[in-house]
Short mmCIF file of C-alpha atoms in Angstrom, two decimals:
data_model
loop_
_atom_site.label_atom_id
_atom_site.label_comp_id
_atom_site.label_asym_id
_atom_site.label_seq_id
_atom_site.Cartn_x
_atom_site.Cartn_y
_atom_site.Cartn_z
CA MET A 56 -0.05 -0.21 0.15
CA SER A 57 0.96 3.63 -0.83
CA SER A 58 1.23 6.14 1.85
CA THR A 59 1.53 8.35 -0.04
CA PRO A 60 -2.31 10.48 -0.40
CA VAL A 61 -3.86 9.79 -4.69
CA LEU A 62 -6.74 11.71 -3.25
CA ASN A 63 -7.03 15.64 -2.82
CA ASP A 64 -10.31 17.60 -1.66
CA ASP A 65 -10.79 17.98 -4.97
CA GLN A 66 -10.48 14.56 -6.44
CA TRP A 67 -13.21 13.38 -3.14
CA SER A 68 -16.02 15.26 -4.64
CA LYS A 69 -14.95 14.27 -8.15
CA LEU A 70 -15.32 10.43 -7.33
CA LEU A 71 -18.10 11.47 -4.92
CA GLU A 72 -19.99 12.85 -8.24
CA TYR A 73 -19.57 9.26 -9.65
CA VAL A 74 -21.19 7.78 -7.25
CA ALA A 75 -24.01 9.74 -6.71
CA GLU A 76 -24.73 9.66 -10.40
CA THR A 77 -23.35 5.72 -10.94
CA TYR A 78 -24.99 3.70 -7.59
CA ASN A 79 -28.58 3.00 -6.05
CA GLU A 80 -28.79 2.57 -2.41
CA VAL A 81 -29.45 -0.60 -2.48
CA THR A 82 -25.43 -0.96 -4.16
CA LEU A 83 -24.30 0.93 -1.48
CA SER A 84 -25.94 -0.59 0.77
CA ARG A 85 -24.12 -3.61 0.35
CA GLY A 86 -21.16 -2.49 -0.32
CA PHE A 87 -21.14 -0.60 2.71
CA HIS A 88 -21.57 -4.22 4.55
CA PHE A 89 -18.80 -5.30 3.29
CA TYR A 90 -16.89 -2.98 3.70
CA LYS A 91 -17.50 -3.12 7.33
CA GLN A 92 -17.12 -6.86 7.71
CA GLN A 93 -13.30 -5.98 6.62
CA MET A 94 -14.34 -8.21 3.35
CA VAL A 95 -11.63 -5.83 1.65
CA THR A 96 -9.03 -8.25 1.97
CA SER A 97 -6.23 -6.49 -0.26
CA LEU A 98 -6.29 -3.07 -1.41
CA LEU A 99 -2.87 -1.60 -3.66
CA ILE A 100 -2.43 2.00 -4.55
CA THR A 101 -0.21 3.12 -7.78
CA THR A 102 0.58 6.38 -6.90
CA GLU A 103 2.09 7.42 -10.67
CA HIS A 104 -0.89 6.60 -12.58
CA LYS A 105 -3.53 6.72 -9.62
CA LYS A 106 -4.47 3.09 -10.18
CA VAL A 107 -6.03 1.35 -7.51
CA ASN A 108 -6.45 -2.98 -7.24
CA ALA A 109 -8.60 -4.47 -4.63
CA VAL A 110 -9.96 -8.46 -3.29
CA VAL A 111 -13.20 -8.67 -1.90
CA GLU A 112 -13.86 -11.92 -0.50
CA GLU A 113 -17.98 -13.06 -1.32
CA PHE A 114 -18.70 -16.27 1.04
CA GLY A 115 -14.82 -17.62 -0.08
CA GLU A 116 -14.87 -16.45 -3.22
CA LYS A 117 -12.29 -13.46 -4.89
CA CYS A 118 -13.41 -10.92 -6.75
CA ARG A 119 -10.39 -8.35 -8.06
CA VAL A 120 -11.38 -4.99 -8.15
CA GLU A 121 -9.11 -2.26 -10.98
CA ILE A 122 -10.37 1.74 -10.19
CA ASP A 123 -9.23 4.10 -11.88
CA LEU A 124 -9.01 7.24 -10.36
CA ASN A 125 -8.52 9.35 -13.78
CA GLN A 126 -11.48 7.73 -15.07
CA LEU A 127 -13.58 6.31 -12.33
CA LYS A 128 -16.21 5.00 -15.21
CA ALA A 129 -13.91 2.79 -16.60
CA SER A 130 -13.24 0.57 -13.07
CA SER A 131 -14.12 -2.59 -13.23
CA CYS A 132 -14.73 -6.13 -11.19
CA THR A 133 -14.59 -9.36 -11.97
CA CYS A 134 -17.89 -10.73 -10.81
CA PRO A 135 -20.85 -11.22 -12.84
CA VAL A 136 -21.48 -7.39 -13.18
CA LYS A 137 -18.18 -6.06 -14.09
CA THR A 138 -18.62 -2.53 -12.88
CA ALA A 139 -20.18 -0.32 -10.62
CA CYS A 140 -21.26 -3.43 -8.35
CA LYS A 141 -21.36 -3.93 -5.03
CA HIS A 142 -17.52 -4.86 -4.44
CA VAL A 143 -16.43 -1.64 -6.23
CA ALA A 144 -17.93 0.55 -3.83
CA ALA A 145 -16.66 -1.22 -0.83
CA ALA A 146 -13.21 -0.75 -2.62
CA LEU A 147 -13.83 2.81 -3.04
CA MET A 148 -14.89 3.02 0.80
CA GLU A 149 -11.58 1.24 1.86
CA LEU A 150 -10.10 3.43 0.05
CA ALA A 151 -11.79 7.18 1.17
CA ASP A 152 -10.89 5.06 4.45
CA ARG A 153 -6.90 4.81 4.19
CA GLN A 154 -7.05 8.27 3.18
CA GLY A 155 -8.43 10.21 5.81
CA TYR A 156 -11.81 10.70 4.04
CA PRO A 157 -15.12 9.63 5.41
CA ALA A 158 -16.13 6.40 3.84
CA SER A 159 -19.78 7.14 5.24
CA GLN A 160 -20.01 9.72 2.71
CA ILE A 161 -19.80 7.52 -0.26
CA MET A 162 -22.66 5.62 1.69
CA ASN A 163 -24.57 8.65 1.43
CA ALA A 164 -23.10 10.93 -1.53
CA LYS A 165 -25.74 12.48 -3.10
CA MET A 166 -26.53 14.58 0.58
CA ALA A 167 -22.81 14.70 0.80
CA LEU A 168 -22.70 16.36 -2.54
CA LYS A 169 -25.68 18.17 -1.22
CA ARG A 170 -23.95 19.26 2.26
CA VAL A 171 -20.66 20.71 0.63
CA ALA A 172 -22.50 22.51 -2.39
CA ALA A 173 -24.82 24.23 0.55
CA GLN A 174 -21.30 24.73 2.41
CA SER A 175 -19.68 26.34 -0.45
CA SER A 176 -22.73 28.70 -1.26
CA SER A 177 -23.01 29.99 2.41
CA VAL A 178 -18.74 30.54 2.39
CA SER A 179 -19.68 33.26 -0.97
CA SER A 180 -22.76 34.29 1.42
CA LEU A 181 -21.01 34.73 4.42
CA GLU A 182 -19.78 38.45 2.61
CA GLN A 183 -23.57 39.88 2.12
CA LEU A 184 -24.81 39.03 5.55
CA PRO A 185 -24.16 43.46 5.98
CA GLY A 186 -26.17 44.40 3.29
CA MET A 187 -29.29 41.68 3.75
CA THR A 188 -32.50 41.99 5.85
CA VAL A 189 -33.49 40.49 8.07
CA ASP A 190 -35.86 37.62 5.84
CA GLY A 191 -32.32 37.60 3.63
CA TRP A 192 -30.68 35.90 7.43
CA HIS A 193 -33.39 34.00 7.42
CA LYS A 194 -33.53 32.67 4.06
CA PHE A 195 -29.89 32.26 4.48
CA MET A 196 -29.76 30.16 7.76
CA GLU A 197 -32.40 27.97 6.43
CA HIS A 198 -29.88 27.62 4.20
CA TYR A 199 -27.83 26.92 5.97
CA THR A 200 -29.00 24.59 8.09
CA TYR A 201 -30.82 22.44 5.77
CA HIS A 202 -29.18 19.60 6.50
CA LEU A 203 -29.48 19.32 10.06
CA LYS A 204 -32.80 16.99 10.75
CA PRO A 205 -35.29 17.19 13.90
CA SER A 206 -35.39 14.38 16.42
CA TYR A 207 -37.08 13.50 19.14
CA ASP A 208 -34.27 14.86 21.41
CA GLN A 209 -35.24 18.50 21.02
CA TRP A 210 -32.31 20.04 22.68
CA ASN A 211 -29.97 17.82 20.70
CA TYR A 212 -32.05 19.93 17.81
CA VAL A 213 -30.89 23.14 19.32
CA GLU A 214 -27.24 22.17 20.24
CA LEU A 215 -26.47 21.34 16.66
CA LEU A 216 -28.58 24.63 15.35
CA ARG A 217 -26.11 26.21 17.79
CA GLY A 218 -23.29 24.39 16.75
CA GLN A 219 -23.94 25.04 13.15
CA PHE A 220 -23.93 28.67 13.93
CA SER A 221 -21.04 28.94 16.13
CA ASN A 222 -18.64 27.56 13.12
CA LEU A 223 -19.98 30.95 11.13
CA LYS A 224 -17.57 32.89 13.98
CA ARG A 225 -14.29 31.32 12.10
CA THR A 226 -15.25 33.59 8.93
CA ALA A 227 -14.68 37.72 9.12
CA ILE A 228 -17.69 39.13 8.71
CA SER A 229 -18.31 42.86 8.16
CA PHE A 230 -20.69 43.31 10.54
CA SER A 231 -21.32 46.44 11.99
CA GLU A 232 -21.49 46.05 15.90
CA THR A 233 -25.42 47.00 15.45
CA ASP A 234 -26.07 43.97 13.17
CA LEU A 235 -23.85 41.65 15.25
CA PHE A 236 -26.28 42.14 17.84
CA TYR A 237 -29.17 41.94 15.57
CA PHE A 238 -27.63 38.66 13.44
CA ASP A 239 -27.16 37.12 17.20
CA LEU A 240 -31.05 38.03 17.99
CA HIS A 241 -32.21 36.45 15.15
CA GLN A 242 -29.91 33.39 14.93
CA ARG A 243 -32.48 32.83 18.44
CA LEU A 244 -35.41 33.75 17.19
CA PHE A 245 -34.75 30.89 14.25
CA ILE A 246 -34.15 28.35 16.82
CA LEU A 247 -37.43 29.43 18.92
CA ARG A 248 -39.22 28.85 15.12
CA LYS A 249 -37.94 25.80 14.04
CA ILE A 250 -39.11 24.33 17.82
CA VAL A 251 -41.88 25.27 17.49
CA GLU A 252 -42.96 24.41 14.08
CA GLN A 253 -41.71 21.04 15.19
CA ASN A 254 -44.12 21.02 18.18
CA ALA A 255 -46.61 22.15 16.17
CA GLN A 256 -46.07 18.79 13.40
CA ALA A 257 -44.90 16.33 15.57
CA GLY A 258 -47.31 17.20 19.01
CA VAL A 259 -46.33 18.16 22.21
CA THR A 260 -45.45 15.88 24.92
CA PHE A 261 -43.80 17.01 28.62
CA TYR A 262 -40.54 15.99 27.28
CA THR A 263 -40.55 18.34 23.94
CA ALA A 264 -42.46 21.49 25.71
CA ALA A 265 -40.09 21.80 28.32
CA THR A 266 -37.23 22.47 25.60
CA ILE A 267 -39.72 25.48 24.03
CA TYR A 268 -39.86 26.87 27.50
CA HIS A 269 -36.45 26.98 28.45
CA LEU A 270 -35.74 28.20 25.10
CA SER A 271 -38.05 30.96 25.68
CA ASP A 272 -36.54 32.26 28.96
CA GLU A 273 -33.58 32.16 27.79
CA LEU A 274 -34.21 34.45 24.52
CA ASP A 275 -36.18 36.51 27.54
CA ASP A 276 -33.34 36.98 30.20
CA TRP A 277 -30.98 38.06 27.30
CA LEU A 278 -32.92 40.88 25.69
CA LYS A 279 -33.29 42.39 29.13
CA GLU A 280 -29.41 42.04 29.65
CA PRO A 281 -27.94 45.32 28.35
CA VAL A 282 -26.36 45.38 25.19
CA SER A 283 -22.46 45.39 25.73
CA VAL A 284 -22.32 47.68 22.41
CA THR A 285 -23.16 50.84 21.45
CA LEU A 286 -25.93 50.69 18.45
CA ASP A 287 -26.36 53.16 15.73
CA ALA A 288 -29.28 55.19 16.48
CA ASP A 289 -30.57 54.93 12.56
CA GLN A 290 -29.09 50.78 11.63
CA HIS A 291 -31.13 50.35 15.35
CA LYS A 292 -34.08 52.15 14.12
CA GLU A 293 -33.91 50.16 10.86
CA ARG A 294 -32.43 46.31 11.69
CA LEU A 295 -35.67 46.87 14.54
CA THR A 296 -38.38 48.24 12.83
CA GLN A 297 -37.46 44.56 10.35
CA THR A 298 -36.91 42.78 13.42
CA PHE A 299 -40.72 43.65 14.39
CA THR A 300 -42.11 42.61 11.33
CA TYR A 301 -40.72 39.03 11.14
CA ILE A 302 -41.77 38.76 14.68
CA ARG A 303 -45.87 39.80 13.40
CA ALA A 304 -45.65 37.07 11.12
CA GLN A 305 -44.71 34.75 13.90
CA MET A 306 -47.26 36.03 16.09
CA ALA A 307 -50.25 36.13 13.69
CA ILE A 308 -49.61 32.20 12.93
CA GLU A 309 -49.24 31.48 16.88
CA SER A 310 -50.95 29.09 18.93
CA PRO A 311 -53.33 30.90 21.52
CA LYS A 312 -52.08 28.63 23.90
CA LYS A 313 -48.05 29.24 23.13
CA LEU A 314 -47.91 33.06 22.91
CA HIS A 315 -44.00 32.51 22.84
CA HIS A 316 -43.07 35.45 20.31
CA PHE A 317 -45.48 37.65 21.33
CA ARG A 318 -43.38 37.46 24.87
CA VAL A 319 -40.44 38.48 22.75
CA PHE A 320 -42.15 40.97 20.71
CA SER A 321 -43.09 42.70 24.38
CA THR A 322 -39.54 42.36 25.82
CA LEU A 323 -37.82 44.38 23.12
CA TRP A 324 -40.48 46.80 23.30
CA ALA A 325 -40.36 47.46 26.69
CA PHE A 326 -36.07 46.74 27.07
CA LYS A 327 -34.31 46.87 23.84
CA ALA A 328 -36.67 49.32 21.49
CA PRO A 329 -35.58 53.63 21.37
CA GLU A 330 -37.99 56.03 22.78
CA ASN A 331 -39.08 57.59 19.56
CA GLU A 332 -42.90 58.50 19.29
CA GLY A 333 -42.36 57.59 15.72
CA LEU A 334 -41.42 54.38 15.42
CA LEU A 335 -44.12 53.21 18.02
CA ALA A 336 -46.74 55.10 15.44
CA ALA A 337 -45.55 52.96 12.98
CA GLU A 338 -46.03 49.60 14.81
CA VAL A 339 -49.53 51.02 16.18
CA ALA A 340 -50.49 52.21 13.09
CA ALA A 341 -48.92 48.46 11.00
CA PHE A 342 -51.37 47.13 13.43
CA GLU A 343 -54.59 48.82 13.02
CA ALA A 344 -54.38 48.40 9.88
CA MET A 345 -55.05 44.63 9.86
CA GLU A 346 -58.51 43.66 10.79
CA ALA A 347 -59.04 43.03 14.48
CA ALA A 348 -61.03 40.06 13.71
CA GLU A 349 -58.45 38.18 11.29
CA LEU A 350 -56.19 39.04 14.60
CA SER A 351 -54.80 36.44 15.97
CA LEU A 352 -54.44 36.24 20.30
CA SER A 353 -50.84 36.75 19.92
CA LEU A 354 -51.51 40.01 17.48
CA ILE A 355 -54.06 41.33 20.10
CA ALA A 356 -51.62 41.22 22.96
CA GLY A 357 -48.95 42.91 20.99
CA ARG A 358 -52.13 45.78 19.84
CA ALA A 359 -53.09 46.18 23.82
CA PHE A 360 -48.87 45.93 25.06
CA LEU A 361 -48.72 49.20 22.37
CA TYR A 362 -51.61 50.82 23.71
CA LEU A 363 -49.72 50.27 27.46
CA ARG A 364 -46.44 51.60 26.21
CA GLN A 365 -48.79 54.82 25.50
CA SER A 366 -50.17 54.93 28.91
CA MET A 367 -53.76 53.50 27.80
CA SER A 368 -53.59 51.32 29.79
CA ASP A 369 -58.22 50.93 29.54
CA GLU A 370 -57.40 50.60 25.89
CA ALA A 371 -54.49 47.72 26.40
CA TRP A 372 -57.09 46.33 28.42
CA SER A 373 -60.78 46.48 26.81
CA THR A 374 -58.07 45.55 23.88
CA ILE A 375 -57.34 41.93 24.97
CA THR A 376 -60.52 41.35 27.01
CA SER A 377 -62.34 41.70 23.49
CA HIS A 378 -60.90 38.16 21.63
CA ALA A 379 -62.34 35.72 22.03
CA SER A 380 -59.89 33.57 22.99
CA PHE A 381 -58.75 35.83 25.86
CA LYS A 382 -60.66 33.53 28.57
CA ASP A 383 -58.69 30.53 27.97
CA ALA A 384 -55.70 32.01 27.21
CA PRO A 385 -52.59 30.62 29.56
CA SER A 386 -51.39 33.26 32.27
CA LEU A 387 -47.89 33.98 29.66
CA LEU A 388 -50.80 36.43 28.00
CA PHE A 389 -50.17 38.96 31.08
CA THR A 390 -47.37 38.72 32.35
CA PRO A 391 -45.53 40.45 30.06
CA PHE A 392 -48.08 43.44 31.04
CA LEU A 393 -47.81 42.91 34.90
CA ALA A 394 -44.12 42.71 34.45
CA TYR A 395 -43.57 46.37 31.96
CA LEU A 396 -46.26 48.30 34.66
CA GLU A 397 -43.53 46.86 37.07
CA TYR A 398 -40.85 47.87 35.14
CA VAL A 399 -41.75 51.47 34.72
CA GLN A 400 -43.02 51.74 38.20
CA LYS A 401 -47.04 52.45 37.19
CA TRP A 402 -47.71 50.85 40.60
CA GLN A 403 -51.29 52.14 40.82
CA GLU A 404 -51.81 50.66 37.27
CA ILE A 405 -50.42 47.37 38.38
CA VAL A 406 -52.96 47.90 40.96
CA HIS A 407 -55.94 48.27 38.89
CA TRP A 408 -54.75 45.11 36.28
CA LEU A 409 -54.11 42.69 39.20
CA ARG A 410 -57.61 43.47 40.72
CA ARG A 411 -58.92 42.51 37.35
CA LEU A 412 -57.01 40.20 37.08
CA SER A 413 -58.20 37.31 39.90
CA SER A 414 -60.94 35.93 37.76
CA PHE A 415 -59.08 35.41 34.85
CA TYR A 416 -56.49 33.26 37.57
CA SER A 417 -59.82 31.44 38.73
CA GLY A 418 -58.59 27.51 38.18
CA LYS A 419 -55.29 28.34 37.24
CA ARG A 420 -52.34 26.05 38.34
CA HIS A 421 -50.55 26.94 42.19
CA HIS A 422 -47.43 27.89 39.67
CA ASP A 423 -49.62 30.52 38.30
CA ILE A 424 -51.11 32.08 40.76
CA GLU A 425 -48.06 31.94 42.87
CA SER A 426 -46.57 34.47 39.77
CA TYR A 427 -49.79 36.69 40.28
CA ALA A 428 -49.82 36.89 43.82
CA ALA A 429 -45.75 37.80 43.58
CA TYR A 430 -47.19 40.90 41.52
CA TRP A 431 -49.22 41.79 44.66
CA LYS A 432 -46.26 41.55 46.57
CA VAL A 433 -44.44 43.51 44.76
CA ALA A 434 -47.53 46.60 44.66
CA ILE A 435 -48.28 46.92 47.87
CA ALA A 436 -45.08 47.09 49.39
CA HIS A 437 -45.42 50.37 47.03
CA VAL A 438 -49.01 51.19 47.37
CA PRO A 439 -49.98 49.42 50.83
CA ASP A 440 -53.38 51.41 50.79
CA ALA A 441 -53.98 48.11 48.31
CA ASP A 442 -53.40 45.39 50.49
CA ASP A 443 -57.23 44.92 51.20
CA LEU A 444 -57.82 44.37 47.63
CA MET A 445 -54.96 42.39 47.60
CA TRP A 446 -57.06 40.06 50.37
CA GLU A 447 -59.82 40.41 48.21
CA SER A 448 -58.24 38.51 44.79
CA LEU A 449 -56.50 35.67 47.06
CA VAL A 450 -59.74 34.82 48.47
CA GLU A 451 -61.59 34.72 45.66
CA LEU A 452 -59.14 32.13 44.37
CA LEU A 453 -59.61 29.90 47.09
CA PRO A 454 -58.65 26.80 47.73
CA ALA A 455 -56.04 27.60 45.37
CA SER A 456 -54.84 30.62 46.82
CA TYR A 457 -54.87 28.53 50.25
CA ARG A 458 -51.00 28.12 50.58
CA ILE A 459 -50.31 31.62 49.39
CA ILE A 460 -52.54 32.55 51.70
CA GLU A 461 -50.99 31.26 54.03
CA ALA A 462 -47.70 32.41 53.62
CA PHE A 463 -48.19 35.69 53.18
CA TYR A 464 -50.30 35.87 56.50
CA TYR A 465 -46.86 34.40 57.91
CA GLU A 466 -44.47 36.88 55.59
CA GLN A 467 -46.87 40.32 57.43
CA ARG A 468 -46.65 38.46 60.73
CA LYS A 469 -50.22 38.45 60.72
CA TRP A 470 -49.82 35.53 63.58
CA LYS A 471 -53.55 35.22 64.69
CA SER A 472 -54.84 34.51 61.40
CA TRP A 473 -52.03 31.97 60.44
CA ILE A 474 -52.17 29.94 63.47
CA GLU A 475 -55.97 29.76 62.97
CA MET A 476 -55.39 28.62 59.53
CA GLN A 477 -52.76 25.89 61.23
CA ILE A 478 -55.72 24.95 63.58
CA ALA A 479 -58.29 24.62 61.19
CA GLN A 480 -56.40 22.95 59.14
CA GLY A 481 -55.47 20.33 61.97
CA TYR A 482 -51.66 20.60 62.64
CA ASP A 483 -49.72 21.40 65.94
CA PRO A 484 -46.81 23.04 66.67
CA PHE A 485 -44.62 19.57 65.40
CA THR A 486 -45.37 20.43 61.98
CA HIS A 487 -43.07 23.61 61.61
CA ARG A 488 -39.60 24.04 62.79
CA VAL A 489 -38.91 25.31 66.28
CA ASN A 490 -37.46 28.40 64.53
CA VAL A 491 -40.67 29.27 62.73
CA LEU A 492 -42.40 29.70 65.87
CA GLN A 493 -39.96 31.72 67.40
CA PRO A 494 -41.02 34.81 66.39
CA ILE A 495 -44.64 34.28 66.99
CA GLU A 496 -43.50 33.87 70.87
CA LYS A 497 -41.27 36.79 71.29
CA GLU A 498 -44.11 38.98 69.72
CA SER A 499 -47.50 37.85 70.26
CA PRO A 500 -47.08 34.20 73.24
CA GLU A 501 -50.52 34.33 73.98
CA LEU A 502 -51.33 33.64 70.73
CA LEU A 503 -49.47 30.37 71.07
CA LEU A 504 -51.91 29.16 74.00
CA PRO A 505 -54.70 27.76 71.77
CA TYR A 506 -52.39 26.53 69.24
CA TYR A 507 -50.74 23.79 72.75
CA HIS A 508 -53.99 23.71 74.25
CA GLN A 509 -55.80 21.60 71.18
CA ALA A 510 -52.38 19.83 69.89
CA ILE A 511 -51.98 18.57 73.75
CA GLU A 512 -55.62 17.02 73.78
CA HIS A 513 -55.30 15.48 70.05
CA TYR A 514 -52.05 13.61 71.61
CA ILE A 515 -53.74 12.75 74.81
CA ARG A 516 -56.94 11.11 72.62
CA LEU A 517 -54.86 8.80 71.16
CA LYS A 518 -53.70 7.29 73.95
CA ASN A 519 -50.44 5.28 73.27
CA ARG A 520 -47.19 5.80 75.14
CA HIS A 521 -45.58 7.85 72.24
CA ASP A 522 -48.09 10.45 71.51
CA TYR A 523 -48.18 10.87 75.78
CA LYS A 524 -44.11 11.45 74.98
CA SER A 525 -45.15 14.38 72.39
CA ALA A 526 -47.49 16.06 75.02
CA VAL A 527 -45.18 15.98 77.79
CA ARG A 528 -42.93 17.92 75.21
CA LEU A 529 -45.77 20.34 74.26
CA LEU A 530 -46.44 21.41 77.86
CA LYS A 531 -43.01 22.22 78.50
CA ARG A 532 -43.07 24.43 76.14
CA LEU A 533 -46.41 25.63 77.43
CA GLU A 534 -45.29 25.91 80.32
CA LYS A 535 -42.44 28.28 78.94
CA VAL A 536 -45.10 30.22 76.85
CA TYR A 537 -47.41 30.83 80.45
CA LYS A 538 -43.97 32.18 82.41
CA LYS A 539 -43.44 34.31 79.48
CA LEU A 540 -46.90 35.53 79.66
CA LYS A 541 -45.78 35.92 83.35
CA GLN A 542 -48.97 34.26 83.90
CA PRO A 543 -47.58 31.32 86.30
CA GLU A 544 -50.99 31.04 88.19
CA ARG A 545 -52.55 30.20 85.14
CA TRP A 546 -50.47 27.63 84.16
CA GLU A 547 -50.84 25.94 87.83
CA ALA A 548 -54.27 26.28 87.47
CA PHE A 549 -54.26 24.37 84.40
CA PHE A 550 -51.74 21.71 85.48
CA THR A 551 -53.46 21.01 87.97
CA GLN A 552 -56.61 20.47 86.23
CA PHE A 553 -54.58 18.60 83.78
CA VAL A 554 -53.05 15.81 85.47
CA SER A 555 -56.50 15.58 88.04
CA ARG A 556 -58.74 14.80 84.43
CA PHE A 557 -56.25 12.01 83.59
CA SER A 558 -55.11 10.62 86.38
CA ARG A 559 -56.05 7.05 85.42
CA LEU A 560 -53.76 7.26 82.49
CA ARG A 561 -50.92 5.22 84.49
CA ALA A 562 -48.38 5.75 81.25
CA LEU A 563 -48.93 8.83 81.09
CA GLN A 564 -48.57 9.53 84.72
CA GLU A 565 -44.60 8.09 84.11
CA GLU A 566 -44.18 10.30 81.20
CA LEU A 567 -44.83 13.40 83.30
CA LYS A 568 -42.54 12.31 85.94
CA LYS A 569 -39.98 11.30 83.22
CA GLY A 570 -40.68 14.73 81.81
CA LYS A 571 -40.03 16.41 85.60
CA LEU A 572 -42.92 17.88 85.46
CA LEU A 573 -44.66 15.73 88.34
CA GLU A 574 -42.51 14.75 91.05
#
């Protein structure tokens, strides 16, 4: 075997073209099997004349193959087929492997040629990218990634797309800093659209849904980060206008249950759009030019968000609630509105929106109600007078809001209401860590009395030694509470009556002595 390479990239491309034109998939598949099973037992290369002689053994029979790399169509085999047979294909794959080229590309020659062509055309397109519109960028990205096929593991597909785009960084592209920012944004938008399209075609499972939400969260966080470069005002406005046009097109076909592009739209307007009345007016006009009856929920929400940005809160609310899908929309629909009001610190407005939204959150998941309650918490920190409105809203959401109300009572140190909720649920002091009750014991120890008394009675009724021990532990904590209240006489009166009432419970009396409550 010669160690001198007889194939270069140009000759490799010609070999692939020959295979793609000459062989069918069945023959290539059989040849690949022979190659993988090491049935090519001999391969000799004549470097000077670029000729290859090989022996392929099949069931003990030797087939001799001759390949002329200068005239591939003249290649021959001693088998009955004589040319373009599985033996020649196996020999070509063995040759490729020894020359450092992937034999699998011969097996998939047509696909390999398309990939080479795409990479070649992509390289020539790189120089044109700075002058392209946003639509041009997306056409380029479609062509640049066409060979990457979606799989059930959507996150793997996302990583493949990201890896392909990372190859672009190896080539110097004459982007301005502004275009570089927007090209990065549109790579992210392209990946988001690809996953949305895959979900629409293949149906959504919990596994696949997680990918789209993770992507959406990543993009939202990225848009909220400060831009590390200075954006040219004119370029920024032009690219932003093109970007909004692209996003509106995606919003027009967006499912009312999956509002990911609306989320991008609102975050982009809140965190990246300059204070430019002309830009805002043009965008509002673009929405108003559409027939309202034909608009998707996503587009209706987009129009409403722009009204909100113009400080037209009532118009925003009436616009969004006018859509037929409003009541069945996911909570993701309202998060951008609440987030924007928080961002611009319009606290009275956020209270107004939260109060009107309480009925919408009825029946929603606990996670959604938690997010809703978190906005209430922020709002009343700035508008204390809205506290009653918050409680009205949370009560309307019972029983789903039970845990949230309980947590709010504790955070606001409304100890009486918090303890009443514990008693109503049949909890006792052992339900909590000691440090949970410590602030109550310090600030309002008298509120703990019914909590301890009820729990003690409960453990006594169970009538077994283990529970008697628990009752004794609670009695000792109760004694400390009475001492803290400086009411030892009340403790003595209670305890004397307690011992008398349960004097026949010998095991309890023994535990009281062990606990040093009785001599």
